[in-house]
Amino acid sequence: MDLFFRSWNALQNAVKSLEDEQWLIPSGCTGWLVQDLVFHLVIDAQDILITLATPTDAEPTHTAAQYWELGTELPTGMNEDGLFTRRAAVAYGTTAWLAHHLDDLAQAAGRAAKLADPASRVETRDYVMTVADYFETYVVEATLHHLDLVMHLSGVDGPDAECLAATRKTVEAALGSPLPPSLDDRSALLVATGRRAATEDEKAALGELAEKLPIVLG
């Protein structure tokens, strides 16, 4: 739970630090500007609030490690969900309203998380998970999208080092293999999830593992 709060708060602070022109710079999510990614974070905050308001007494069906569905087709931002996100971000009319909406929802999600019992169970996308496992998945979500947010920006802080390390462990678990120690956590995550191409040296270090990359966590 501590890593969730660190990743979630760091991401909110990064959004708060954005300057006007930075909202229209491409993000690390293909096809999305920074403002589009920020609207996606609005949906994430809503998801947290909805999930915490959906308790259950059923036995857990998924752990944090089992939550992710793996794909190999990189997103383009042009599918139905991607286009909706772009239209919705523009519909605010001003990034100030978008920033305000995210701030309200993200803070509410954080407050709800502090009140939640980590051992209790919730339902999300037809899964039953403990609250602790659910928030472990959001360390990954927040950390990867924090990397997306700052991909082409300067002067905006990136993710916490421990959150990067924890997210790397999740990606390695999904791959079923560790990533080369010669790749730092940030580089390992960017390459493994297709957010940037591997350099020749990185390809050599990856060896046969390079054939399994990139993976898409959905």
C-alpha positions as a Python dict, from the first residue, in 0.01 Angstrom:
ca = {
    (1, 'M'): (0, 0, 0),
    (2, 'D'): (290, 236, 74),
    (3, 'L'): (420, 200, -282),
    (4, 'F'): (74, 277, -416),
    (5, 'F'): (59, 607, -228),
    (6, 'R'): (410, 697, -338),
    (7, 'S'): (342, 620, -705),
    (8, 'W'): (-3, 783, -704),
    (9, 'N'): (109, 1099, -526),
    (10, 'A'): (421, 1135, -743),
    (11, 'L'): (207, 1110, -1055),
    (12, 'Q'): (-34, 1376, -927),
    (13, 'N'): (254, 1608, -842),
    (14, 'A'): (401, 1562, -1190),
    (15, 'V'): (69, 1664, -1349),
    (16, 'K'): (45, 1967, -1118),
    (17, 'S'): (389, 2081, -1234),
    (18, 'L'): (297, 2085, -1604),
    (19, 'E'): (328, 2418, -1781),
    (20, 'D'): (82, 2532, -2046),
    (21, 'E'): (277, 2425, -2354),
    (22, 'Q'): (363, 2085, -2206),
    (23, 'W'): (3, 1965, -2222),
    (24, 'L'): (22, 1949, -2603),
    (25, 'I'): (350, 1757, -2623),
    (26, 'P'): (327, 1389, -2725),
    (27, 'S'): (322, 1146, -2435),
    (28, 'G'): (477, 802, -2424),
    (29, 'C'): (138, 654, -2519),
    (30, 'T'): (140, 638, -2898),
    (31, 'G'): (-119, 869, -3049),
    (32, 'W'): (-184, 1056, -2725),
    (33, 'L'): (-74, 1401, -2620),
    (34, 'V'): (-1, 1469, -2254),
    (35, 'Q'): (-354, 1607, -2211),
    (36, 'D'): (-497, 1281, -2346),
    (37, 'L'): (-294, 1079, -2098),
    (38, 'V'): (-412, 1303, -1815),
    (39, 'F'): (-773, 1232, -1909),
    (40, 'H'): (-690, 860, -1899),
    (41, 'L'): (-571, 919, -1542),
    (42, 'V'): (-916, 1065, -1466),
    (43, 'I'): (-1058, 727, -1570),
    (44, 'D'): (-801, 551, -1350),
    (45, 'A'): (-907, 758, -1048),
    (46, 'Q'): (-1271, 678, -1118),
    (47, 'D'): (-1181, 309, -1143),
    (48, 'I'): (-1023, 319, -796),
    (49, 'L'): (-1331, 483, -645),
    (50, 'I'): (-1570, 243, -819),
    (51, 'T'): (-1369, -64, -722),
    (52, 'L'): (-1342, 35, -355),
    (53, 'A'): (-1719, 87, -357),
    (54, 'T'): (-1769, -268, -488),
    (55, 'P'): (-1685, -491, -191),
    (56, 'T'): (-1750, -864, -189),
    (57, 'D'): (-1729, -1162, 47),
    (58, 'A'): (-1631, -1395, -237),
    (59, 'E'): (-1295, -1568, -237),
    (60, 'P'): (-1022, -1399, -441),
    (61, 'T'): (-988, -1521, -797),
    (62, 'H'): (-677, -1323, -892),
    (63, 'T'): (-361, -1201, -727),
    (64, 'A'): (-176, -891, -843),
    (65, 'A'): (51, -1112, -1054),
    (66, 'Q'): (-251, -1274, -1221),
    (67, 'Y'): (-430, -948, -1294),
    (68, 'W'): (-252, -853, -1614),
    (69, 'E'): (-353, -984, -1955),
    (70, 'L'): (-55, -997, -2189),
    (71, 'G'): (-70, -878, -2546),
    (72, 'T'): (186, -817, -2818),
    (73, 'E'): (3, -559, -3030),
    (74, 'L'): (122, -214, -2933),
    (75, 'P'): (-152, 49, -2895),
    (76, 'T'): (-183, 316, -3163),
    (77, 'G'): (-429, 550, -2995),
    (78, 'M'): (-660, 504, -3293),
    (79, 'N'): (-893, 237, -3158),
    (80, 'E'): (-1235, 323, -3014),
    (81, 'D'): (-1110, 375, -2658),
    (82, 'G'): (-809, 575, -2772),
    (83, 'L'): (-1017, 807, -2988),
    (84, 'F'): (-1271, 855, -2708),
    (85, 'T'): (-989, 959, -2475),
    (86, 'R'): (-861, 1217, -2724),
    (87, 'R'): (-1207, 1363, -2783),
    (88, 'A'): (-1284, 1376, -2412),
    (89, 'A'): (-958, 1556, -2329),
    (90, 'V'): (-1030, 1823, -2589),
    (91, 'A'): (-1390, 1859, -2471),
    (92, 'Y'): (-1276, 2020, -2145),
    (93, 'G'): (-1194, 2330, -2348),
    (94, 'T'): (-908, 2424, -2117),
    (95, 'T'): (-638, 2216, -1951),
    (96, 'A'): (-711, 2399, -1625),
    (97, 'W'): (-1050, 2227, -1604),
    (98, 'L'): (-896, 1890, -1689),
    (99, 'A'): (-627, 1939, -1423),
    (100, 'H'): (-891, 2038, -1167),
    (101, 'H'): (-1105, 1733, -1245),
    (102, 'L'): (-808, 1499, -1209),
    (103, 'D'): (-699, 1666, -886),
    (104, 'D'): (-1045, 1625, -731),
    (105, 'L'): (-1080, 1260, -830),
    (106, 'A'): (-721, 1159, -760),
    (107, 'Q'): (-729, 1306, -412),
    (108, 'A'): (-1064, 1138, -343),
    (109, 'A'): (-919, 807, -463),
    (110, 'G'): (-621, 853, -232),
    (111, 'R'): (-845, 927, 67),
    (112, 'A'): (-1059, 622, -8),
    (113, 'A'): (-747, 407, -33),
    (114, 'K'): (-630, 520, 312),
    (115, 'L'): (-964, 414, 460),
    (116, 'A'): (-967, 72, 289),
    (117, 'D'): (-877, -249, 471),
    (118, 'P'): (-594, -412, 272),
    (119, 'A'): (-729, -759, 359),
    (120, 'S'): (-1083, -688, 238),
    (121, 'R'): (-1195, -799, -106),
    (122, 'V'): (-1327, -605, -403),
    (123, 'E'): (-1456, -679, -751),
    (124, 'T'): (-1298, -531, -1063),
    (125, 'R'): (-1346, -636, -1427),
    (126, 'D'): (-1509, -963, -1309),
    (127, 'Y'): (-1213, -1045, -1084),
    (128, 'V'): (-1217, -1072, -706),
    (129, 'M'): (-902, -937, -542),
    (130, 'T'): (-785, -827, -203),
    (131, 'V'): (-751, -452, -171),
    (132, 'A'): (-375, -495, -121),
    (133, 'D'): (-341, -690, -447),
    (134, 'Y'): (-560, -442, -631),
    (135, 'F'): (-339, -153, -526),
    (136, 'E'): (-28, -348, -618),
    (137, 'T'): (-157, -345, -976),
    (138, 'Y'): (-195, 32, -952),
    (139, 'V'): (172, 73, -865),
    (140, 'V'): (236, -66, -1213),
    (141, 'E'): (-34, 145, -1376),
    (142, 'A'): (79, 467, -1211),
    (143, 'T'): (450, 406, -1267),
    (144, 'L'): (421, 319, -1635),
    (145, 'H'): (194, 616, -1703),
    (146, 'H'): (430, 841, -1509),
    (147, 'L'): (702, 729, -1751),
    (148, 'D'): (460, 807, -2036),
    (149, 'L'): (389, 1151, -1895),
    (150, 'V'): (752, 1260, -1879),
    (151, 'M'): (871, 1078, -2192),
    (152, 'H'): (924, 1398, -2396),
    (153, 'L'): (922, 1654, -2117),
    (154, 'S'): (1199, 1831, -1932),
    (155, 'G'): (1176, 1977, -1583),
    (156, 'V'): (911, 1728, -1468),
    (157, 'D'): (1007, 1466, -1210),
    (158, 'G'): (978, 1100, -1306),
    (159, 'P'): (866, 798, -1101),
    (160, 'D'): (1005, 699, -762),
    (161, 'A'): (1301, 455, -780),
    (162, 'E'): (1133, 194, -560),
    (163, 'C'): (817, 209, -771),
    (164, 'L'): (1027, 155, -1084),
    (165, 'A'): (1192, -147, -921),
    (166, 'A'): (857, -294, -811),
    (167, 'T'): (707, -244, -1157),
    (168, 'R'): (1010, -411, -1313),
    (169, 'K'): (947, -717, -1094),
    (170, 'T'): (589, -734, -1220),
    (171, 'V'): (699, -712, -1583),
    (172, 'E'): (963, -980, -1525),
    (173, 'A'): (700, -1202, -1364),
    (174, 'A'): (475, -1151, -1667),
    (175, 'L'): (765, -1241, -1896),
    (176, 'G'): (860, -1539, -1684),
    (177, 'S'): (1221, -1425, -1698),
    (178, 'P'): (1438, -1154, -1544),
    (179, 'L'): (1550, -865, -1759),
    (180, 'P'): (1928, -815, -1790),
    (181, 'P'): (2081, -637, -1489),
    (182, 'S'): (2276, -420, -1733),
    (183, 'L'): (1946, -242, -1808),
    (184, 'D'): (1848, 5, -1537),
    (185, 'D'): (1486, -15, -1420),
    (186, 'R'): (1365, 274, -1634),
    (187, 'S'): (1529, 142, -1951),
    (188, 'A'): (1412, -212, -1880),
    (189, 'L'): (1050, -99, -1847),
    (190, 'L'): (1057, 123, -2156),
    (191, 'V'): (1208, -150, -2374),
    (192, 'A'): (1007, -441, -2234),
    (193, 'T'): (673, -262, -2280),
    (194, 'G'): (755, -122, -2623),
    (195, 'R'): (775, 239, -2515),
    (196, 'R'): (1106, 267, -2695),
    (197, 'A'): (1319, 44, -2917),
    (198, 'A'): (1614, -139, -2768),
    (199, 'T'): (1963, -21, -2860),
    (200, 'E'): (2204, -267, -3020),
    (201, 'D'): (2378, -315, -2685),
    (202, 'E'): (2045, -376, -2514),
    (203, 'K'): (1943, -629, -2780),
    (204, 'A'): (2270, -813, -2724),
    (205, 'A'): (2211, -816, -2348),
    (206, 'L'): (1853, -939, -2394),
    (207, 'G'): (1958, -1227, -2616),
    (208, 'E'): (1671, -1467, -2694),
    (209, 'L'): (1446, -1273, -2457),
    (210, 'A'): (1431, -996, -2718),
    (211, 'E'): (1208, -1225, -2928),
    (212, 'K'): (938, -1213, -2658),
    (213, 'L'): (933, -833, -2652),
    (214, 'P'): (753, -608, -2636),
    (215, 'I'): (471, -714, -2410),
    (216, 'V'): (158, -509, -2349),
    (217, 'L'): (2, -520, -2004),
    (218, 'G'): (-373, -489, -2030),
}
